[in-house]
Structures are given as structure tokens and as C-alpha cells.
């Protein structure tokens, strides 16, 4: 049996016993089962998914309650928002609560350059400054976000100013104006999901170059179903141990899916 997480939420708040994660045999791309999932240090990869903060929080709750050891977290768009708060020390329930505490309409103001986007994320950056430490280096855990540069290059950012980078990762083109990140010349930046909704490929490349381990760390990917035909690819075919948890795209936005099925990747192909 693969891993299954189950749960529900109300108003963006996770119930105390909402999520559970049961472990079983997991097949990897190289057909080598993870011998003991609870003793394996996992990298978490949180995909984009328009306003799907509660789904990511539910996934984090499942990981939390299973006592899985986490090595690092990569987040894109909604995944960047949820992942950053989790790495800052908030529990999964606190992540859900904080990201639903202020109605989105209260954080949106018209963009001063409407040709760049309808709304500005200035107030979102201000809100993130209340919730997050100033820099990536101040986090409790290794964390990175996916963004797209002014010239359309997909980039991983894991150092320097944190609130601005997280907001930039969620700056959906045409809806939100791009976000400048102090000290970075390639900006302003926009939602990394335009290039790759997952971010696993760029994260694995980074870990391969800078990690201390001889092999790629296993990755647990939370992939929320695509909500826009204009979002980027879903790069999952990498030569590492990867488990994908697929979450349906549901409304209302704070609904946390009742069950998550973890799919298996064998030889780079998703097996349902």
C-alpha cells in the first residue's frame, strides 16, 4: 500500500486529527523501495496552485503527524507561501490560519503600472514581513522558491531578502505586477509556475551541486492539479527517488481534499 493522507478543514483551519499518513512500500524511479520512510530524510517540493494554501497546509500536517524528517523545502507560488511559513517555525495548522486570516481583497491594491498587472503585491510583501524573518538565512530549515526573471529565465532563490522573494514567486503574470527583490539584478520577478509548476528539476539540480550527500535526497512532491492552461510544465522525470502526492483542484479555496493518493514514479513515468 502506498502512502495515503486523509483529512478535512473548515474555514482554513485544520482540525487536530484531520490528517494521518500511513506508510507502506514506495517504488522509486530506479525500482528501489525506500526501506524505512520514517528514517529517511525527505525534501518536500510544494507546487503552484492558485490560492491552494490550505491544501499545502494539509499535506504538511500529514508529514508532520507521520514524524517524517525533512531535509529542505522548495516552493513555487502557493507552495512558496505555505513552505516559507512552515520553515519559519509555524505548524501546519498555523500556516493554514495565517494564510486565511486576512481576506485576499484586503491585500490587493491597483498596480501603478497596469500594463504589468492588475494588482500590486506591495501589501502582500508587508504582510509577509510580519510573518517571516527578513532573510532566507534566518529560517529554521533550508528553503528555496521558484521565480521567473525579467527575461523569462526560471531561477531558484534561496538567499537574501525572504518576503520579497516569496511574493515574487506568487506574482502571477497579468494579474499581479512583478516584484523586485533587493540586491538581485535579474528582476523584477514573477511566478515561477509560469516556467515549471513543480520546481523539482531546478531544486534537484541545486541539491546535486551543493548537497553534502553522495546521492540525491528522496523528494516528496505535493502536486496540486493545474488550474490554468497558461501555467508552465510539470517536470517530474528526474533520476532520483521521488514520490508524488497528487491533490485535486477544488473550490472553495480553503477546502482540503478528503484523500491524497501518492503515485509511484518508475523509470521516470508516473504510474497511477
CSV table of C-alpha atoms in Angstrom, one decimal:
chain,number,residue,atom,x,y,z
A,1,UNK,CA,0.0,0.0,0.0
A,2,UNK,CA,1.3,3.4,-0.9
A,3,UNK,CA,1.0,6.4,1.5
A,4,UNK,CA,-2.4,7.8,2.0
A,5,UNK,CA,-3.2,11.1,3.7
A,6,UNK,CA,-6.8,11.9,4.7
A,7,UNK,CA,-8.4,14.9,6.2
A,8,UNK,CA,-10.7,17.9,6.1
A,9,UNK,CA,-10.8,21.5,7.1
A,10,UNK,CA,-13.2,24.3,7.9
A,11,UNK,CA,-12.6,27.9,7.2
A,12,UNK,CA,-8.9,27.3,6.5
A,13,UNK,CA,-8.4,25.8,10.0
A,14,UNK,CA,-7.1,22.2,10.3
A,15,UNK,CA,-8.8,20.0,12.8
A,16,UNK,CA,-6.5,18.4,15.4
A,17,UNK,CA,-6.9,14.9,14.0
A,18,UNK,CA,-7.6,16.0,10.4
A,19,UNK,CA,-4.6,14.3,8.7
A,20,UNK,CA,-2.9,11.0,9.1
A,21,UNK,CA,-0.2,9.4,7.0
A,22,UNK,CA,0.2,5.6,6.9
A,23,UNK,CA,3.4,4.2,5.4
A,24,UNK,CA,4.0,1.3,3.1
A,25,UNK,CA,6.1,0.2,0.2
A,26,UNK,CA,7.1,3.1,-2.1
A,27,UNK,CA,8.6,2.4,-5.5
A,28,UNK,CA,11.2,4.8,-6.8
A,29,UNK,CA,12.3,5.6,-10.4
A,30,UNK,CA,15.1,3.1,-10.1
A,31,UNK,CA,12.7,0.5,-8.7
A,32,UNK,CA,14.4,0.6,-5.3
A,33,UNK,CA,11.9,0.8,-2.5
A,34,UNK,CA,12.5,3.2,0.3
A,35,UNK,CA,13.4,0.8,3.1
A,36,UNK,CA,12.2,2.9,6.1
A,37,UNK,CA,10.3,6.1,5.1
A,38,UNK,CA,10.3,7.4,8.7
A,39,UNK,CA,14.0,7.1,8.9
A,40,UNK,CA,14.6,8.7,5.5
A,41,UNK,CA,15.2,12.5,5.3
A,42,UNK,CA,12.9,13.9,2.7
A,43,UNK,CA,13.0,17.0,0.6
A,44,UNK,CA,9.5,18.5,0.2
A,45,UNK,CA,8.5,20.1,-3.0
A,46,UNK,CA,5.3,22.2,-3.0
A,47,UNK,CA,3.8,23.1,-6.4
A,48,UNK,CA,2.0,26.1,-7.6
A,49,UNK,CA,-1.8,26.1,-7.3
A,50,UNK,CA,-3.8,29.3,-7.3
A,51,UNK,CA,-4.8,30.1,-3.6
A,52,UNK,CA,-4.4,26.5,-2.6
A,53,UNK,CA,-2.7,27.3,0.7
A,54,UNK,CA,-5.0,25.0,2.7
A,55,UNK,CA,-4.2,22.0,0.5
A,56,UNK,CA,-0.4,22.5,1.1
A,57,UNK,CA,-1.1,23.0,4.8
A,58,UNK,CA,-3.0,19.7,4.9
A,59,UNK,CA,-0.1,18.0,3.2
A,60,UNK,CA,2.4,19.5,5.7
A,61,UNK,CA,0.2,18.3,8.5
A,62,UNK,CA,0.3,14.7,7.2
A,63,UNK,CA,4.1,14.9,7.0
A,64,UNK,CA,4.2,16.4,10.5
A,65,UNK,CA,2.0,13.8,12.1
A,66,UNK,CA,3.9,11.0,10.4
A,67,UNK,CA,7.1,12.4,12.1
A,68,UNK,CA,8.9,12.3,8.7
A,69,UNK,CA,12.3,14.1,8.9
A,70,UNK,CA,12.5,16.9,6.4
A,71,UNK,CA,15.8,18.0,4.8
A,72,UNK,CA,14.7,21.0,2.8
A,73,UNK,CA,11.7,22.6,1.2
A,74,UNK,CA,11.2,24.0,-2.3
A,75,UNK,CA,8.1,26.0,-3.0
A,76,UNK,CA,6.5,27.7,-6.0
A,77,UNK,CA,3.7,30.3,-5.9
A,78,UNK,CA,1.2,29.0,-3.3
A,79,UNK,CA,3.8,26.4,-2.3
A,80,UNK,CA,6.3,29.3,-1.6
A,81,UNK,CA,3.8,31.0,0.7
A,82,UNK,CA,3.0,27.8,2.7
A,83,UNK,CA,6.6,26.5,2.7
A,84,UNK,CA,8.1,29.7,3.9
A,85,UNK,CA,5.9,29.9,6.9
A,86,UNK,CA,6.5,26.3,7.7
A,87,UNK,CA,10.3,26.8,7.5
A,88,UNK,CA,9.9,29.9,9.7
A,89,UNK,CA,8.6,27.6,12.5
A,90,UNK,CA,4.9,27.7,12.1
A,91,UNK,CA,2.9,24.5,12.5
A,92,UNK,CA,0.8,23.3,9.6
A,93,UNK,CA,-2.3,24.5,11.4
A,94,UNK,CA,-0.8,27.9,11.9
A,95,UNK,CA,0.2,28.1,8.2
A,96,UNK,CA,-3.5,27.5,7.3
A,97,UNK,CA,-4.7,30.0,9.8
A,98,UNK,CA,-2.3,32.8,8.9
A,99,UNK,CA,-2.8,32.4,5.2
A,100,UNK,CA,-6.6,32.7,5.6
A,101,UNK,CA,-6.7,35.3,8.3
A,102,UNK,CA,-6.7,38.3,6.0
A,103,UNK,CA,-9.1,38.2,3.1
A,104,UNK,CA,-7.2,38.5,-0.3
A,105,UNK,CA,-9.2,41.6,-1.3
A,106,UNK,CA,-7.7,43.4,1.7
A,107,UNK,CA,-4.2,42.8,0.4
A,108,UNK,CA,-4.8,44.0,-3.1
A,109,UNK,CA,-4.2,47.5,-4.5
A,110,UNK,CA,-4.2,48.6,-8.1
A,111,UNK,CA,-0.9,48.3,-9.8
A,112,UNK,CA,0.8,51.7,-10.6
A,113,UNK,CA,1.9,50.2,-14.0
A,114,UNK,CA,-1.4,48.5,-15.1
A,115,UNK,CA,0.3,47.1,-18.2
A,116,UNK,CA,2.4,44.9,-15.9
A,117,UNK,CA,-0.5,43.6,-13.9
A,118,UNK,CA,-3.9,44.5,-12.5
A,119,UNK,CA,-2.9,44.4,-8.8
A,120,UNK,CA,0.3,45.2,-6.9
A,121,UNK,CA,1.6,42.8,-4.2
A,122,UNK,CA,3.0,45.6,-2.0
A,123,UNK,CA,0.6,44.8,0.8
A,124,UNK,CA,1.3,41.1,0.5
A,125,UNK,CA,5.0,41.9,1.0
A,126,UNK,CA,4.1,44.0,4.0
A,127,UNK,CA,2.0,41.1,5.4
A,128,UNK,CA,4.8,38.6,4.8
A,129,UNK,CA,7.3,40.9,6.7
A,130,UNK,CA,5.0,40.5,9.7
A,131,UNK,CA,5.1,36.7,9.4
A,132,UNK,CA,8.6,35.9,8.2
A,133,UNK,CA,12.1,36.7,9.2
A,134,UNK,CA,14.0,39.2,6.9
A,135,UNK,CA,16.2,36.7,5.0
A,136,UNK,CA,16.3,33.0,3.9
A,137,UNK,CA,19.4,32.6,6.2
A,138,UNK,CA,17.2,33.3,9.3
A,139,UNK,CA,14.9,30.4,8.6
A,140,UNK,CA,14.9,27.2,10.7
A,141,UNK,CA,15.3,25.0,7.6
A,142,UNK,CA,16.8,25.1,4.1
A,143,UNK,CA,14.2,26.7,1.8
A,144,UNK,CA,14.0,27.9,-1.8
A,145,UNK,CA,11.4,29.4,-4.1
A,146,UNK,CA,11.0,29.3,-7.9
A,147,UNK,CA,10.7,32.6,-9.8
A,148,UNK,CA,10.9,33.8,-13.4
A,149,UNK,CA,13.3,36.7,-14.2
A,150,UNK,CA,12.6,39.7,-16.3
A,151,UNK,CA,13.9,37.8,-19.3
A,152,UNK,CA,11.9,34.7,-18.6
A,153,UNK,CA,14.6,32.6,-17.0
A,154,UNK,CA,13.5,30.1,-14.4
A,155,UNK,CA,15.5,30.7,-11.2
A,156,UNK,CA,15.9,29.2,-7.8
A,157,UNK,CA,16.3,31.7,-5.0
A,158,UNK,CA,17.4,30.6,-1.5
A,159,UNK,CA,19.3,33.5,-0.1
A,160,UNK,CA,18.8,37.2,0.7
A,161,UNK,CA,15.5,39.0,1.3
A,162,UNK,CA,12.8,36.5,2.0
A,163,UNK,CA,9.4,38.3,2.0
A,164,UNK,CA,10.0,39.8,-1.4
A,165,UNK,CA,11.2,36.5,-2.9
A,166,UNK,CA,8.1,34.7,-1.6
A,167,UNK,CA,5.8,37.4,-3.0
A,168,UNK,CA,7.6,37.3,-6.4
A,169,UNK,CA,7.1,33.5,-6.6
A,170,UNK,CA,3.4,34.1,-6.3
A,171,UNK,CA,3.2,37.1,-8.8
A,172,UNK,CA,1.0,35.5,-11.5
A,173,UNK,CA,1.6,37.4,-14.8
A,174,UNK,CA,-1.1,39.9,-15.9
A,175,UNK,CA,-2.9,39.5,-12.6
A,176,UNK,CA,-0.1,40.8,-10.3
A,177,UNK,CA,2.7,43.1,-11.1
A,178,UNK,CA,6.2,41.7,-10.9
A,179,UNK,CA,8.1,42.1,-7.6
A,180,UNK,CA,11.6,43.5,-7.2
A,181,UNK,CA,14.0,41.6,-4.8
A,182,UNK,CA,16.6,43.9,-3.3
A,183,UNK,CA,20.1,43.0,-4.4
A,184,UNK,CA,19.1,40.9,-7.4
A,185,UNK,CA,19.6,42.5,-10.8
A,186,UNK,CA,17.6,40.0,-12.9
A,187,UNK,CA,14.3,41.3,-11.7
A,188,UNK,CA,11.6,42.3,-11.2
A,189,UNK,CA,10.4,38.7,-10.8
A,190,UNK,CA,7.2,36.8,-11.4
A,191,UNK,CA,5.6,33.5,-10.5
A,192,UNK,CA,8.0,30.5,-11.1
A,193,UNK,CA,5.0,28.4,-12.1
A,194,UNK,CA,4.9,30.1,-15.5
A,195,UNK,CA,8.0,28.0,-16.3
A,196,UNK,CA,7.6,25.0,-14.1
A,197,UNK,CA,4.7,24.4,-11.7
A,198,UNK,CA,6.7,21.9,-9.6
A,199,UNK,CA,10.2,23.2,-9.3
A,200,UNK,CA,11.6,19.7,-8.6
A,201,UNK,CA,14.0,19.8,-11.6
A,202,UNK,CA,15.7,23.0,-10.6
A,203,UNK,CA,15.7,22.0,-6.9
A,204,UNK,CA,17.3,18.6,-7.6
A,205,UNK,CA,20.0,20.3,-9.7
A,206,UNK,CA,20.8,22.7,-6.9
A,207,UNK,CA,20.9,19.9,-4.3
A,208,UNK,CA,23.1,17.8,-6.5
A,209,UNK,CA,25.6,20.7,-6.8
A,210,UNK,CA,25.5,21.9,-3.2
A,211,UNK,CA,24.3,18.9,-1.1
A,212,UNK,CA,26.7,17.0,1.1
A,213,UNK,CA,25.2,13.6,0.4
A,214,UNK,CA,26.6,11.4,-2.4
A,215,UNK,CA,23.1,10.7,-3.8
A,216,UNK,CA,20.1,12.9,-4.4
A,217,UNK,CA,17.9,13.0,-1.3
A,218,UNK,CA,14.4,11.5,-1.7
A,219,UNK,CA,11.8,14.0,-2.6
A,220,UNK,CA,8.1,14.1,-1.6
A,221,UNK,CA,6.2,16.3,-4.1
A,222,UNK,CA,2.8,17.8,-3.4
A,223,UNK,CA,1.4,18.5,-6.8
A,224,UNK,CA,-1.9,20.4,-7.0
A,225,UNK,CA,-3.9,20.0,-10.1
A,226,UNK,CA,-3.5,22.6,-12.8
A,227,UNK,CA,-6.0,25.5,-12.6
A,228,UNK,CA,-4.8,27.4,-15.7
A,229,UNK,CA,-3.9,26.3,-19.2
A,230,UNK,CA,-1.3,29.1,-19.3
A,231,UNK,CA,0.8,27.7,-16.4
A,232,UNK,CA,4.1,26.0,-17.0
A,233,UNK,CA,5.2,22.4,-17.3
A,234,UNK,CA,5.3,19.8,-14.6
A,235,UNK,CA,8.8,18.5,-14.7
A,236,UNK,CA,8.9,15.2,-12.7
A,237,UNK,CA,11.2,12.9,-14.7
A,238,UNK,CA,14.4,13.1,-12.8
A,239,UNK,CA,16.8,10.3,-11.7
A,240,UNK,CA,16.1,10.5,-8.0
A,241,UNK,CA,13.8,8.8,-5.5
A,242,UNK,CA,10.6,10.7,-6.0
A,243,UNK,CA,7.1,10.2,-4.5
A,244,UNK,CA,4.3,12.4,-5.9
A,245,UNK,CA,1.1,13.2,-3.9
A,246,UNK,CA,-1.5,14.5,-6.3
A,247,UNK,CA,-4.2,16.8,-5.0
A,248,UNK,CA,-7.3,17.8,-6.9
A,249,UNK,CA,-8.1,21.4,-7.5
A,250,UNK,CA,-11.3,22.1,-5.6
A,251,UNK,CA,-13.5,25.1,-4.6
A,252,UNK,CA,-13.9,26.8,-2.2
A,253,UNK,CA,-10.3,27.6,-1.9
A,254,UNK,CA,-9.9,26.5,1.7
A,255,UNK,CA,-11.3,23.0,1.1
A,256,UNK,CA,-8.7,20.4,1.9
A,257,UNK,CA,-9.2,17.3,-0.2
A,258,UNK,CA,-10.5,14.3,1.7
A,259,UNK,CA,-7.8,11.9,0.5
A,260,UNK,CA,-4.4,12.1,-1.2
A,261,UNK,CA,-3.1,9.2,-3.3
A,262,UNK,CA,0.6,9.0,-3.6
A,263,UNK,CA,1.5,7.9,-7.1
A,264,UNK,CA,4.7,6.0,-8.0
A,265,UNK,CA,7.3,7.0,-10.4
A,266,UNK,CA,9.0,4.1,-12.2
A,267,UNK,CA,11.7,4.9,-14.7
A,268,UNK,CA,10.6,8.5,-14.8
A,269,UNK,CA,7.0,7.6,-15.7
A,270,UNK,CA,4.0,8.3,-13.4
A,271,UNK,CA,2.2,5.1,-12.6
A,272,UNK,CA,-1.4,5.7,-11.4
